[in-house]
Structure formats: structure tokens, C-alpha cells
Amino acid sequence: MAQVQPVLELTGVSVAYETPKGPVQAVNRVNLTVMPNEIVGLVGESGSGKSTMAYAIMRLLRGNAGVTEGAIRVLGEDIYGMDPKTLKKFRWNKMAMVFQSAMSALNPVLTVEMQIIDTLRVHKPEMSRAEAQRRAGDLLDLVRIERKRLRSYPHELSGGMRQRVVVAIAVALEPDLVIMDEPTTALDVVVQRSILDEIQAIQAQKQFSILFISHDFSLVSELASRVAIMYAGRIVEIARGDSLSLGRRHHPYTEGLLRAIPELTADDVVIEGIPGHPPDLVNLPSGCAFHPRCSAVMDICRTVRPEPIVAGETLMECHLFTKQEVSESGS
Ligand code: ATP
Ligand code: SF4
């Protein structure tokens, strides 16, 4: 049987920010694949490296940031081996990104229609203006915004509508991969929920892959078939979305994040945060970087970094687990 090619493949990817204190290891030898039509979540506390990884995939790192090792392939193509012209064609046509803030992603002096038409015609110059106009209307239908809003400027739209427009622009060229970096964080819970439902519906209709970044575990586990959990620049676990509950065995950091989700149905809501703070990424703790905060820490954890154990589509990086245990929980 022919092997299915991943849409996104990260192999041993590290990203560092050069600072006067030394390199900040924001992404540390990460391996991750996203398969066609798959939604993969990426969660972790603030500062764990999620956005840095997203920018690295899009080859949008700037200034003091750079990929220091590893390879990033999208549809089998090495993103860092491409000349700028090929990269320009690749972005938006094959891979697109929805950024955290819709306001900064949209141009304040262009109407919604102009923004969509511009994106379409810059990346598909052969498309006629009439065709682009028709597509702009269809795209608003897709994200459930009335067509009369085509004439609106971003400041005339609610936050939820602006974020829907950004989603419409990201999927305008029917890319194979869309990276969504906290796309609903700035919105209230009801609007968040409706946008997520729409994202799911659009993904099911258009059939593309999503890397969905969030610090909100409950949201990601509902949406994603697999969830990658990031701590201090490393992916410490990749679990199936439907396995993410406190009754199952997980990485101690994952369990800490799960305990931090408020139980809405409980009478007495007790949220246990993870004690301690994320480490300094210039001077990572020896051994397992989570060891100063881990309630299950053992002697070996302080000196030996656990190797990732890969079992099928899941991964575990913790001395508490054997290959057999990871295989059994991932099967
Ligand atoms: P958040 O959820 O808050 O966006 P994140 O998980 O996306 O966090 P990143 O924004 O990728 O994390 O940051 C990863 C690490 O890199 C953090 O420790 C951050 O302080 C550091 N960092 C980010 N930008 C720079 C920079 N320009 N120079 C130095 N360090 C940086
Ligand atoms: Fe905790 Fe050790 Fe596992 Fe790290 S390797 S998460 S310190 S048990």
C-alpha cells in the first residue's frame, strides 16, 4: 500500500533567539507530523514555544530568531531549501496562518472585499477581477457573514466578524495546511464557540489540515484528533484527543494541565494549577526540564533527559513510561 505523505513534517527542529544573555532555546529538537485532513492541537503554557514554532513553519521568523537545526517539510517540500519566489507561491496557496490578533492581520484602510480580492489576485495572478469578486462573496457565505459586509472596513466589524474574515482569507486559496495561532483568544466564550464550530464545518467541507495552537486544553481536545503538549520548547507528549481525560495515564505535565481545567458541572470548583514556573530557556534545568515542578520526579530525572518514545501516532517523553506502556495507551 502506498504511504500517505504528511502535510507537515518537523524533524529535529530547533529555534533560538539570540540575546545578550545567550541563545533562548524556544523550540528544542521537535518532531511532529500532521497528516492530510487532520486537526492537530498544540498546547502549553505561555512561553513554551508554540508561536515560535508556528512562525518557523511559515518561515516568518525575524530579527534575532533562527532555525538552528532540523528540517521542516510541507507536502514533502523543504521550506528552508526554497528560493524566495517558490516560497512566496507556497505561502497562502499551500500553507496559510491565522494570527492571534485579527486587527493586526487586516489592513485598516481596505474594505473586506478589497482585502480578499487582493489576497486572491496577488497569489493567483491569473484570476480575473470578476472571478475574485465572486469568490469574495462565496467566502463570506462560508464564514457566515452577510455579503453586505463586503463593503465594510475592519473597524466597522465586531471582533468575532473580523476573526471570521481572517479565517476566510486564510482558506481563500484552498491551502493544504492552515496554522491557527490562538485564533479565538481575544473573543468572548459564546463567539469563540461559534467560530470554532465554523472552523470545524469549513475544514470538513474543504478538507485541509489544521495545526491549532492554544493554551486552552478543553478547547483543543474537543477539536483535534491528536494533541501535542509543549513544555520549555519540547513536545513532551502527543496524545489522541479522545484520550485526554484525568482518568487516563499521561505525562505529569499533561496531567497538571488537565487538572487546571475548571469542571463546569462541579459544585465546588477546585482548580489545581501546576506549582512553580516555566524554566529560563537560556539555562534549562538538567535532565528532564520539567523535573523542578514534577510531583513524580525520580533521581534519574535530574540528570538524564528522557528520550521520546514514539508509538504509532502518539509520543511520550518521560522516564515513568516504558515503550510497551506507550504502545498500549496509544493503540
Ligand atoms: P504565548 O502563548 O504567550 O504566545 P508561546 O508558547 O507561543 O507563548 P513563544 O511566544 O513562542 O511562546 O515564546 C517562546 C519563548 O521565546 C519565550 O520564553 C519567549 O520569552 C521567548 N521569545 C519570544 N520572542 C523573543 C525574542 N524576540 N527575543 C528573545 N526571546 C524571545
Ligand atoms: Fe517528571 Fe521525571 Fe517524567 Fe520529567 S521524566 S515528567 S521529572 S517523571
XYZ file of C-alpha atoms and ligand atoms in Angstrom:
370
model
C 0.000 0.000 0.000
C 1.327 3.467 -0.894
C 2.374 5.517 2.127
C 0.371 8.674 2.748
C 2.611 11.738 2.706
C 2.299 14.026 5.735
C 1.138 17.576 5.021
C 3.540 18.882 7.669
C 6.661 17.159 8.948
C 9.064 18.588 11.519
C 12.225 16.583 12.102
C 14.515 17.563 14.973
C 13.638 21.255 14.641
C 15.277 23.781 16.995
C 14.708 27.534 17.004
C 16.721 30.003 19.082
C 16.529 33.746 19.755
C 19.987 35.276 20.084
C 20.065 37.512 23.172
C 22.859 39.179 25.185
C 22.260 36.534 27.898
C 22.819 33.746 25.337
C 20.522 31.817 22.966
C 16.915 31.381 24.120
C 16.043 27.785 23.092
C 12.392 28.440 22.240
C 11.946 25.244 20.189
C 14.146 22.307 21.097
C 14.531 19.348 18.688
C 10.860 18.945 17.918
C 9.415 16.099 15.839
C 5.822 16.380 14.677
C 3.724 15.302 11.715
C 0.294 16.422 10.577
C -1.461 14.132 8.116
C -3.854 15.162 5.316
C -7.196 16.414 6.609
C -6.060 16.055 10.230
C -6.543 18.611 13.011
C -3.622 18.540 15.440
C -3.665 20.684 18.566
C -0.578 22.270 20.108
C -0.943 23.275 23.758
C 1.336 24.502 26.503
C 1.713 27.348 28.969
C 2.597 30.828 27.791
C 6.214 30.967 26.663
C 6.509 27.235 25.851
C 7.391 27.979 22.204
C 4.102 27.459 20.357
C 4.067 30.707 18.370
C 7.784 30.451 17.629
C 7.162 27.032 16.105
C 4.287 28.393 14.002
C 6.403 31.266 12.669
C 9.251 28.844 11.932
C 6.913 26.633 9.867
C 5.734 29.654 7.865
C 9.377 30.816 7.534
C 8.331 34.099 9.098
C 10.948 34.280 11.891
C 12.532 37.723 12.020
C 15.384 39.592 13.674
C 17.212 37.636 16.369
C 15.329 34.353 15.674
C 16.523 31.471 13.530
C 16.125 27.739 12.906
C 19.365 26.234 14.204
C 18.819 22.568 13.274
C 16.350 20.133 11.752
C 14.040 20.222 8.748
C 10.517 21.473 8.116
C 8.668 19.934 5.191
C 5.261 20.904 3.898
C 3.825 18.471 1.326
C 7.304 16.960 1.170
C 8.984 20.270 0.252
C 11.780 21.629 2.451
C 10.567 25.092 3.493
C 14.108 26.313 4.206
C 15.507 24.911 0.963
C 13.158 27.021 -1.195
C 14.145 30.131 -3.106
C 12.106 33.230 -2.161
C 9.965 33.058 -5.314
C 8.900 29.456 -4.684
C 8.284 30.269 -1.014
C 6.045 33.180 -1.973
C 3.947 30.881 -4.172
C 3.873 28.241 -1.465
C 2.601 30.562 1.253
C -1.178 31.051 1.154
C -1.532 28.637 -1.790
C -0.280 25.617 0.176
C 0.070 26.844 3.766
C -1.650 29.753 5.492
C -1.762 31.155 9.005
C -4.438 32.761 11.159
C -2.687 35.057 13.618
C -3.691 35.850 17.205
C -4.936 39.341 16.502
C -7.378 39.869 13.641
C -6.964 43.630 13.899
C -3.271 43.479 13.096
C -3.804 40.898 10.324
C -6.250 43.152 8.459
C -5.426 46.359 6.643
C -7.490 49.148 8.308
C -7.837 51.199 5.120
C -9.182 48.444 2.865
C -12.736 47.085 2.760
C -13.314 43.404 3.435
C -13.870 42.848 -0.278
C -10.595 44.561 -1.234
C -8.612 42.531 1.296
C -9.980 39.237 -0.030
C -9.586 40.245 -3.684
C -6.010 41.411 -3.042
C -5.061 38.095 -1.436
C -6.605 36.113 -4.268
C -5.040 38.145 -7.073
C -1.573 38.505 -5.534
C -1.281 34.747 -5.119
C -3.271 33.734 -8.211
C -2.460 36.495 -10.736
C -4.321 34.625 -13.472
C -7.629 35.102 -11.620
C -9.854 37.797 -13.170
C -11.231 40.613 -11.051
C -14.821 39.398 -11.639
C -13.896 35.882 -10.527
C -12.134 37.259 -7.430
C -15.228 39.335 -6.592
C -17.453 36.281 -6.897
C -15.080 34.273 -4.698
C -15.056 37.047 -2.065
C -18.860 36.743 -1.749
C -18.658 32.922 -1.533
C -16.005 33.183 1.172
C -18.207 35.423 3.313
C -21.019 32.872 2.940
C -18.589 30.211 4.109
C -17.807 32.067 7.362
C -21.466 33.122 7.793
C -21.114 36.853 7.337
C -23.743 38.740 5.344
C -22.487 39.743 1.907
C -23.324 43.401 2.537
C -20.293 43.380 4.868
C -18.018 43.171 1.811
C -18.163 46.980 1.761
C -17.236 47.343 5.462
C -13.868 48.406 6.838
C -12.333 46.322 9.663
C -13.195 48.901 12.364
C -16.875 48.634 11.400
C -16.934 44.922 12.278
C -17.204 43.192 15.661
C -14.163 41.256 16.925
C -15.834 37.966 16.010
C -16.599 39.136 12.455
C -13.023 40.354 11.987
C -11.664 36.990 13.053
C -14.093 35.261 10.646
C -12.791 37.468 7.815
C -9.237 36.433 8.712
C -10.284 32.765 8.575
C -11.945 33.410 5.178
C -8.711 34.958 3.851
C -6.622 32.053 5.183
C -8.755 29.480 3.356
C -9.292 31.667 0.257
C -6.678 29.857 -1.830
C -7.677 26.424 -0.535
C -4.348 25.658 1.163
C -3.473 22.139 2.363
C -2.359 23.381 5.784
C -3.703 26.200 7.959
C -1.887 27.119 11.156
C -4.201 28.801 13.655
C -2.409 30.563 16.495
C -4.892 31.207 19.329
C -7.493 32.344 16.753
C -10.260 32.991 19.291
C -8.399 34.027 22.444
C -9.448 37.688 22.359
C -13.152 36.841 21.952
C -15.884 36.075 24.475
C -16.796 32.451 25.118
C -20.009 32.391 23.065
C -18.329 33.924 19.995
C -15.342 31.586 20.465
C -17.639 28.576 20.413
C -19.457 29.644 17.238
C -16.189 30.393 15.402
C -14.787 27.014 16.405
C -17.932 25.298 15.122
C -17.488 27.159 11.845
C -13.815 26.251 11.594
C -14.764 22.600 12.060
C -17.510 22.844 9.430
C -15.233 24.591 6.908
C -12.469 22.053 7.497
C -14.882 19.164 6.947
C -16.171 20.776 3.736
C -12.836 21.915 2.265
C -10.684 19.049 3.593
C -7.433 20.641 4.754
C -5.141 20.070 7.746
C -5.001 22.369 10.753
C -2.314 22.913 13.369
C -4.395 24.548 16.097
C -2.407 26.369 18.761
C -3.959 27.255 22.093
C -3.264 27.378 25.802
C -6.873 26.228 26.361
C -6.740 22.468 26.734
C -10.500 21.827 26.812
C -10.991 23.681 23.544
C -8.179 21.862 21.738
C -9.084 18.374 22.906
C -12.610 18.827 21.512
C -11.370 19.957 18.127
C -8.238 17.917 17.466
C -7.762 14.237 16.703
C -4.281 14.444 18.275
C -2.823 16.943 20.714
C 0.875 17.784 21.092
C 1.819 19.103 24.526
C 4.743 21.510 24.609
C 6.915 22.323 27.616
C 10.006 24.528 27.509
C 10.386 24.159 23.745
C 9.932 20.380 23.626
C 6.951 18.264 22.696
C 6.707 16.069 25.790
C 3.615 14.118 24.764
C 1.433 13.578 21.700
C -1.880 12.047 22.713
C -5.093 11.257 20.942
C -7.696 13.967 21.592
C -10.228 11.433 22.874
C -7.732 10.023 25.402
C -7.275 13.335 27.177
C -9.029 12.878 30.472
C -7.779 12.685 34.021
C -8.755 9.024 34.332
C -6.049 8.040 31.796
C -2.289 7.964 32.338
C -0.465 10.921 30.842
C 2.800 12.827 31.133
C 2.907 14.555 34.554
C 2.856 17.965 32.821
C -0.193 16.970 30.738
C -1.906 15.795 33.925
C -1.123 19.163 35.518
C -2.704 20.980 32.578
C -5.759 18.696 32.743
C -6.177 19.419 36.457
C -6.118 23.129 35.658
C -9.295 22.862 33.531
C -12.291 24.067 35.541
C -15.014 21.434 35.871
C -18.107 23.407 34.878
C -20.544 20.879 36.274
C -18.864 20.550 39.674
C -20.447 22.273 42.680
C -17.123 23.151 44.246
C -14.734 24.186 41.540
C -11.194 23.357 42.609
C -8.579 24.280 40.040
C -5.123 22.990 40.789
C -2.510 24.907 38.830
C 0.943 23.441 38.250
C 3.202 24.665 41.056
C 6.333 26.584 40.103
C 7.207 28.471 36.940
C 8.347 27.561 33.426
C 12.165 27.435 33.290
C 14.588 30.009 31.935
C 15.101 28.905 28.321
C 18.699 30.194 28.351
C 19.638 27.874 31.248
C 17.392 24.841 31.070
C 17.339 22.521 34.107
C 19.485 19.387 33.675
C 17.821 16.081 32.775
C 14.076 16.474 32.282
C 13.329 20.207 32.052
C 10.075 19.639 33.972
C 11.799 17.984 36.967
C 11.780 21.024 39.333
C 7.956 21.119 39.051
C 7.162 17.420 38.767
C 5.447 15.663 41.683
C 6.605 12.269 40.365
C 10.288 13.252 40.000
C 12.877 10.451 40.422
C 16.669 10.655 40.782
C 17.264 9.821 37.112
C 15.050 12.771 36.051
C 17.535 15.287 37.481
C 20.417 14.125 35.317
C 19.190 12.178 32.277
C 16.886 13.735 29.724
C 14.162 11.254 28.737
C 14.226 10.220 25.083
C 10.969 10.483 23.142
C 9.171 7.145 22.824
C 7.136 7.063 19.626
C 4.282 4.578 19.296
C 2.251 4.949 16.133
C 0.720 8.402 16.158
C 1.494 9.080 19.833
C 4.664 10.140 21.663
C 5.831 10.230 25.282
C 8.928 11.791 26.782
C 9.085 10.784 30.446
C 11.104 8.272 32.500
C 7.906 6.941 34.087
C 6.850 5.234 30.854
C 8.163 2.173 29.025
C 7.825 1.651 25.282
C 5.249 -1.058 25.954
C 3.106 1.227 28.114
C 3.176 3.963 25.479
C 2.247 1.462 22.739
C -0.656 0.133 24.781
C -2.066 3.565 25.610
C -1.621 4.750 22.017
C -3.255 1.729 20.369
P 2.209 32.584 24.209
O 1.127 31.572 24.446
O 2.368 33.552 25.342
O 2.167 33.235 22.855
P 4.170 30.715 23.242
O 4.058 29.343 23.795
O 3.614 30.961 21.901
O 3.586 31.759 24.274
P 6.573 31.938 22.243
O 5.899 33.248 22.022
O 6.889 31.097 21.071
O 5.710 31.056 23.274
O 7.902 32.208 23.082
C 8.807 31.161 23.402
C 9.947 31.710 24.208
O 10.752 32.558 23.404
C 9.513 32.563 25.410
O 10.329 32.235 26.509
C 9.757 33.981 24.961
O 10.115 34.782 26.049
C 10.942 33.821 24.023
N 10.967 34.862 22.998
C 9.984 35.192 22.139
N 10.356 36.191 21.310
C 11.617 36.506 21.669
C 12.582 37.475 21.193
N 12.317 38.272 20.167
N 13.789 37.529 21.805
C 14.081 36.700 22.831
N 13.236 35.764 23.324
C 12.020 35.671 22.753
Fe 8.548 14.017 35.881
Fe 10.748 12.565 35.538
Fe 8.731 12.325 33.836
Fe 10.208 14.520 33.862
S 10.895 12.479 33.323
S 7.999 14.427 33.746
S 10.635 14.746 36.039
S 8.718 11.792 35.995
